[in-house]
Structures are given as structure tokens and as C-alpha cells.
Amino acid sequence: MLDEMVFRSEDVSAADRFNYWTELLGRTHAPMDLRSDHTDDFQASQRVLDLGAVTVWSATFQPLVFRRTPKLIRQSDPEAYHLSLVVRGSGAGVWRHRETEYKPYDLFINSSSLPNDVYSTGDLVQTVALEVPKALLPLPRDMAGRIVGAPVSAREGMGALLAQFLTRLIADSAAYQPSDRSRLASIATPLVAALFAHLLEAGDCLPPETHQRALTFRIQAFIREHLHDPHLTPSTIAAAHHISTGYLHRLFQDADATVAAWIRRLRLEAARRDLTDPALRTTPIHAIAARWGFPRAADFSRAYRAAYGTTPKDHRHQALHDRE
């Protein structure tokens, strides 16, 4: 399990909650001047995942104003980009060069080095955030003004790709070990760099390996979304991404599996979850197999036994029996 720091406002007295929240954000992001109409009994919670140089967190809080002044920047500047996926609530960010409104499923980009005011509204605000040091991004550092505050939708394109990574990581952080921290950071950083390059229309300034990592993750996300499709093959995947099948296979050389093997593993994992779900106990095994791209029951049974050392029927019986 990844190391987490968790804060809940109810863990401290009502009178101390807002000040403690201010101190917490100063440690996990950068010192800020916070203002709110709810300081008497501020409600907030936060989970922080430490990925080394990169930090990911989710937060829920009552509306407030975040203010980063020139004085605070001079006192302490971690020189990082901050990206927030807005899950609930709305608001606006104000910089000297731009004012941007945001709403649910927008990505909000900020910099610790630029003075700004960020306003949030709604009953409760919920975000999933990512902090990346500027030194890790292979982009000209003088382009922050062009990136910060740029409108980004998390419903499509590069914004959706990054949002999917963040939400999956926060939702299932227990599936990872502390040793996975650097691996997860090595996924997050190229995604941010690729998003910034997209915003700047300056893809040529990215090194080839960054393009390749972002493309590989995009392809993996595509595969997960189309596992139900029995026609999902390396050739159809390559065609959907306008690359050759040979190049697709080269992208997966570092994934410890061929493209076909990676698809088969994901399908078996999905079928295994369904087989052990009590709500699906009456669904025939062959129907579950077909749902996950195994139209032939014999092929599914053979692949399942090779992967898990037991038949789908026996595994389902044992798993459901253990739940009783």
C-alpha cells in the first residue's frame, strides 16, 4: 500500500480546523493566505499520496479563497506546477495575465511561482490534484504564463487521459506497493508534459521517449475501454491510433508482455472479478466469458486454468463459499 497522509477536520477542535487546514496546505502545496465564510467550523478532508518528487491528493472542503501573494512566493516557492481535476463545485482563478472559470470535469492548472487568487463556490468542493516539480518537465520554463490558467476539459483528449490516471490512482491506491512510487511518478510526469505540449502546440520540443510513454498510456486506456469488443486485436488498436502494428509491438516491449498477452490478462482479471461477485452468482460462466472477449468457453477455461491454476467453475464456487 502506498504511504498516505490523511486529514479530516473532525480530528481537531472546531476552533482549530481552519488554521490547521491552512498549515496543511502550506506543507503539501505552498504557503497561502486562505479566506472563508466557514472559519468557525471549517469542514475539510484530504488524502495525500507521496510518489517521491510527485505528489497526488484528493480533497473535499467548504468554499474558500486561496491567495498566493508575491511576498509568500519570495518566502517559499517549491517551483512546481499544480493540476487539479474539479470533481465537484466551481470557481475561478485570477492571475495578472488571465482569469479562468472552472466547473466539474475541468482541469485547473496553476504555478507556485505566479501570484494568484483562486475562488471556489458550492456547498462542498471536491478535487483530485497533482503536483509536479518544474524541473521534471522537459518544457521551456519561461512558458508558465501560457500554460497556467489555460482552459482544459477532462472529458476528452489529453485532459481526459490525465484525469483517468488520477482518479484510478486515488480510487485504488491500496493496489500499489511503496516500491511502485517511482513507477507511478514516471507515468504521471510524461502525461503532464504531453498535456502542456498539446496546450502550447509545441510537441516537437518533447523528447521522443515522452511521446512514446504518453502514447503507450493512451493505448492502454483504449484497450481497457474496449475489452468487451471481441474484435480488439493489435491490428485494430494500431489502426485506431494511426500507427503500424510493428510500432505498437515496440511500444509494449517495456510492458513485460506482448500486446495480445496484455489484452488477455486484463480480460481474465475482469472475468475473475465477475466470477467472484455475489451479485453475478446466477450469471452463466460462458456469458461472463463472452462479455470479456472469450466467445469460446473452452478457450476461456484453458486460459483461466493457465493463469490461476484452477477452473472458472471451481474458483467461483470457492470464492463465493468463502464469502458466506
XYZ file of C-alpha atoms in Angstrom:
324
model
C 0.000 0.000 0.000
C 1.273 3.500 -0.812
C 2.159 5.813 2.047
C -0.737 8.174 2.728
C -1.300 11.189 4.912
C -4.959 11.670 5.821
C -6.533 14.750 7.381
C -10.143 15.131 8.492
C -11.415 18.325 10.020
C -13.304 16.436 12.731
C -9.960 15.159 14.059
C -9.309 18.569 15.666
C -11.488 21.006 17.583
C -13.817 23.278 15.620
C -11.868 26.381 16.604
C -8.596 24.952 15.228
C -9.853 23.421 11.992
C -9.374 26.307 9.583
C -5.890 27.193 10.844
C -4.855 23.563 10.708
C -6.129 23.296 7.120
C -4.113 26.398 6.207
C -0.977 24.874 7.725
C -1.605 21.569 5.977
C -1.853 23.173 2.536
C 1.297 25.118 3.274
C 3.120 21.809 3.733
C 1.562 19.848 0.860
C 1.487 22.689 -1.678
C 2.895 26.095 -0.737
C 2.149 28.775 1.879
C -1.115 30.561 1.088
C -3.437 33.130 2.552
C -6.829 31.402 2.907
C -10.154 33.093 3.497
C -13.563 31.525 4.056
C -17.017 32.270 5.409
C -16.860 28.990 7.346
C -13.855 29.540 9.632
C -15.854 28.919 12.816
C -16.285 25.225 11.978
C -14.447 24.502 8.737
C -15.234 21.135 7.125
C -12.497 19.528 5.045
C -10.671 16.281 4.378
C -7.583 15.355 2.388
C -5.614 12.252 1.358
C -2.042 12.785 0.193
C -0.104 10.120 -1.742
C 3.662 10.568 -1.723
C 5.192 9.441 -5.035
C 8.586 10.914 -4.281
C 9.087 14.149 -6.183
C 5.485 13.961 -7.433
C 2.511 14.281 -5.077
C -1.104 13.252 -5.681
C -4.007 14.010 -3.398
C -7.766 14.218 -3.150
C -9.502 16.905 -1.130
C -13.023 17.874 -0.122
C -13.605 21.255 1.530
C -16.028 24.097 2.046
C -15.739 27.092 -0.307
C -12.825 29.441 0.277
C -10.331 31.749 -1.410
C -6.721 30.644 -1.971
C -4.344 33.588 -2.300
C -0.701 33.281 -3.300
C 0.972 36.684 -2.961
C 4.392 37.897 -4.169
C 5.512 38.050 -0.540
C 4.569 34.403 0.066
C 6.323 33.394 -3.139
C 9.517 35.145 -2.024
C 9.304 33.388 1.329
C 8.819 29.910 -0.131
C 8.471 28.643 -3.690
C 8.627 24.878 -4.383
C 8.712 25.747 -8.119
C 6.011 23.281 -9.051
C 3.022 23.027 -11.324
C -0.266 22.194 -9.663
C -3.045 20.483 -11.630
C -6.475 19.983 -10.082
C -9.273 17.892 -11.521
C -12.509 19.525 -10.387
C -14.925 16.794 -9.338
C -17.478 18.938 -7.541
C -18.006 22.681 -7.172
C -16.945 25.578 -9.358
C -14.991 28.812 -9.178
C -12.326 30.891 -10.889
C -8.614 31.569 -10.948
C -7.234 35.078 -11.361
C -3.664 35.907 -12.441
C -2.134 39.080 -13.834
C -2.366 37.702 -17.368
C -5.606 35.698 -17.273
C -8.874 34.943 -15.499
C -10.369 31.461 -15.950
C -13.609 29.966 -14.672
C -13.797 26.260 -13.899
C -16.547 23.711 -13.368
C -16.774 19.940 -12.754
C -14.515 17.887 -15.025
C -12.245 20.803 -15.836
C -8.516 20.598 -15.174
C -7.226 23.646 -13.362
C -3.512 24.423 -13.916
C -1.577 26.660 -11.550
C 2.026 27.502 -10.686
C 3.552 28.034 -7.267
C 5.684 30.820 -8.771
C 2.880 33.098 -10.008
C 0.728 35.340 -7.779
C -2.913 34.305 -7.998
C -6.312 34.235 -6.343
C -8.414 31.074 -6.658
C -12.092 31.271 -5.721
C -14.257 28.213 -5.075
C -18.038 28.033 -4.771
C -20.646 25.383 -3.988
C -21.808 23.505 -0.911
C -18.650 21.416 -0.973
C -15.704 21.447 -3.353
C -14.013 18.184 -4.343
C -10.777 17.910 -6.295
C -8.098 15.382 -7.229
C -4.751 17.123 -7.562
C -1.249 16.503 -8.842
C 1.907 18.454 -8.050
C 4.948 18.124 -10.340
C 8.276 19.965 -9.964
C 9.022 22.136 -12.973
C 12.486 20.615 -13.155
C 10.942 17.263 -14.158
C 9.112 18.688 -17.172
C 11.106 18.958 -20.423
C 9.478 22.236 -21.424
C 10.931 25.763 -21.548
C 10.430 27.170 -18.074
C 9.525 30.639 -19.346
C 6.267 29.295 -20.792
C 4.425 29.076 -17.466
C 2.297 32.095 -18.301
C 0.998 30.391 -21.439
C 0.101 27.200 -19.563
C -1.229 28.442 -16.233
C -4.949 29.082 -16.336
C -5.355 27.650 -19.828
C -8.825 26.055 -20.112
C -8.593 22.257 -20.197
C -11.505 19.819 -20.325
C -11.077 16.492 -18.551
C -13.797 14.936 -20.695
C -11.709 14.454 -23.836
C -8.224 14.291 -25.268
C -5.092 14.706 -23.180
C -7.081 16.163 -20.280
C -9.222 13.023 -20.068
C -6.124 10.837 -20.178
C -4.533 12.587 -17.205
C -7.834 12.710 -15.311
C -8.313 8.969 -15.774
C -4.876 8.275 -14.334
C -5.504 10.475 -11.282
C -8.964 9.133 -10.487
C -7.911 5.493 -10.879
C -4.881 6.014 -8.656
C -6.879 7.716 -5.892
C -9.683 5.150 -6.098
C -7.382 2.128 -5.894
C -4.208 3.266 -4.120
C -4.217 0.112 -1.936
C -3.333 -1.954 -5.012
C 0.156 -0.427 -5.131
C 3.262 -1.015 -3.026
C 5.674 1.655 -1.738
C 8.157 0.393 -4.337
C 5.682 1.488 -7.053
C 6.042 5.170 -6.182
C 8.730 5.935 -8.738
C 6.927 3.904 -11.401
C 3.710 5.865 -10.877
C 5.625 9.145 -10.934
C 7.239 8.076 -14.211
C 3.727 7.725 -15.689
C 2.342 10.974 -14.293
C 5.188 13.256 -15.359
C 5.155 12.412 -19.109
C 1.367 12.777 -19.139
C 1.646 16.291 -17.723
C 4.449 17.140 -20.145
C 2.419 15.867 -23.090
C -0.628 17.855 -21.945
C 1.452 21.022 -21.682
C 2.963 20.430 -25.114
C -0.536 19.985 -26.509
C -1.601 23.287 -24.959
C 1.440 25.056 -26.324
C 1.163 23.384 -29.722
C 4.845 22.649 -29.295
C 5.029 18.878 -29.434
C 8.401 18.996 -31.192
C 10.054 20.273 -28.012
C 9.347 16.996 -26.221
C 11.916 14.196 -26.284
C 10.807 11.044 -28.170
C 10.565 8.932 -25.004
C 7.943 11.308 -23.565
C 5.798 10.988 -26.673
C 6.152 7.211 -26.523
C 5.141 6.955 -22.853
C 2.111 9.149 -23.348
C 1.079 7.192 -26.454
C 1.536 3.871 -24.652
C -0.659 5.001 -21.756
C -3.277 6.301 -24.187
C -3.297 2.934 -25.960
C -3.577 1.065 -22.652
C -6.553 3.236 -21.703
C -8.111 2.484 -25.101
C -7.645 -1.249 -24.530
C -9.313 -1.092 -21.107
C -12.276 0.756 -22.597
C -12.726 -1.811 -25.401
C -12.100 -5.102 -23.588
C -15.690 -6.149 -24.337
C -15.031 -5.959 -28.081
C -14.184 -9.443 -29.445
C -12.541 -7.756 -32.442
C -9.974 -5.951 -30.273
C -6.640 -7.025 -31.782
C -3.193 -5.483 -32.252
C -4.107 -4.532 -35.819
C -7.341 -2.760 -34.848
C -5.595 -0.981 -31.961
C -2.789 0.194 -34.244
C -5.274 1.414 -36.853
C -7.253 3.350 -34.221
C -4.079 5.204 -33.223
C -2.727 5.680 -36.755
C 0.436 3.681 -36.166
C 1.796 0.469 -37.626
C 1.333 -2.869 -35.861
C 5.103 -3.193 -35.644
C 5.417 0.149 -33.849
C 2.615 -0.888 -31.473
C 4.560 -4.001 -30.507
C 7.716 -1.934 -29.939
C 5.797 0.352 -27.554
C 4.865 -2.676 -25.452
C 8.388 -4.053 -25.203
C 8.747 -2.459 -21.752
C 5.354 -3.745 -20.547
C 6.696 -7.263 -19.836
C 4.088 -8.743 -22.197
C 3.048 -8.757 -25.818
C 0.018 -6.690 -26.800
C -2.136 -9.810 -27.141
C -0.941 -11.149 -23.780
C -1.679 -7.808 -22.113
C -5.238 -7.842 -23.508
C -5.747 -11.455 -22.416
C -4.511 -10.706 -18.878
C -6.869 -7.740 -18.480
C -9.794 -9.779 -19.778
C -9.044 -12.629 -17.401
C -8.781 -10.225 -14.464
C -12.142 -8.683 -15.375
C -13.779 -12.102 -15.739
C -12.304 -13.179 -12.417
C -13.847 -10.166 -10.659
C -17.248 -11.006 -12.146
C -16.996 -14.666 -11.229
C -16.377 -13.811 -7.585
C -19.084 -11.117 -7.415
C -22.063 -12.400 -5.361
C -24.391 -10.177 -7.378
C -23.498 -12.182 -10.507
C -23.685 -15.667 -8.973
C -26.572 -16.655 -11.288
C -24.889 -15.381 -14.459
C -23.616 -18.360 -16.509
C -19.861 -18.662 -16.762
C -19.983 -18.732 -20.545
C -21.888 -15.419 -20.509
C -19.207 -13.787 -18.349
C -16.524 -15.189 -20.628
C -18.255 -13.817 -23.727
C -18.726 -10.439 -22.032
C -14.956 -10.155 -21.672
C -13.971 -11.202 -25.159
C -13.867 -15.021 -24.856
C -16.595 -16.285 -27.226
C -15.410 -19.902 -26.933
C -15.944 -21.418 -23.455
C -13.162 -23.982 -23.954
C -10.624 -21.259 -24.783
C -11.679 -19.299 -21.706
C -11.414 -22.316 -19.393
C -7.965 -23.197 -20.743
C -6.644 -19.640 -20.405
C -8.152 -19.306 -16.919
C -6.527 -22.504 -15.684
C -3.166 -21.449 -17.119
C -3.375 -18.070 -15.366
C -4.831 -19.078 -11.987
C -4.244 -22.825 -11.638
C -7.932 -23.668 -11.338
C -11.054 -23.778 -13.476
C -13.504 -20.853 -13.590
C -16.204 -23.066 -12.045
C -14.056 -24.206 -9.114
C -12.727 -20.702 -8.478
C -16.217 -19.220 -8.440
C -17.526 -21.926 -6.088
C -14.640 -21.476 -3.655
C -14.741 -17.668 -3.687
C -18.487 -17.483 -3.128
C -18.330 -20.170 -0.439
C -15.640 -18.179 1.425
C -17.926 -15.122 1.441
C -20.740 -16.977 3.187
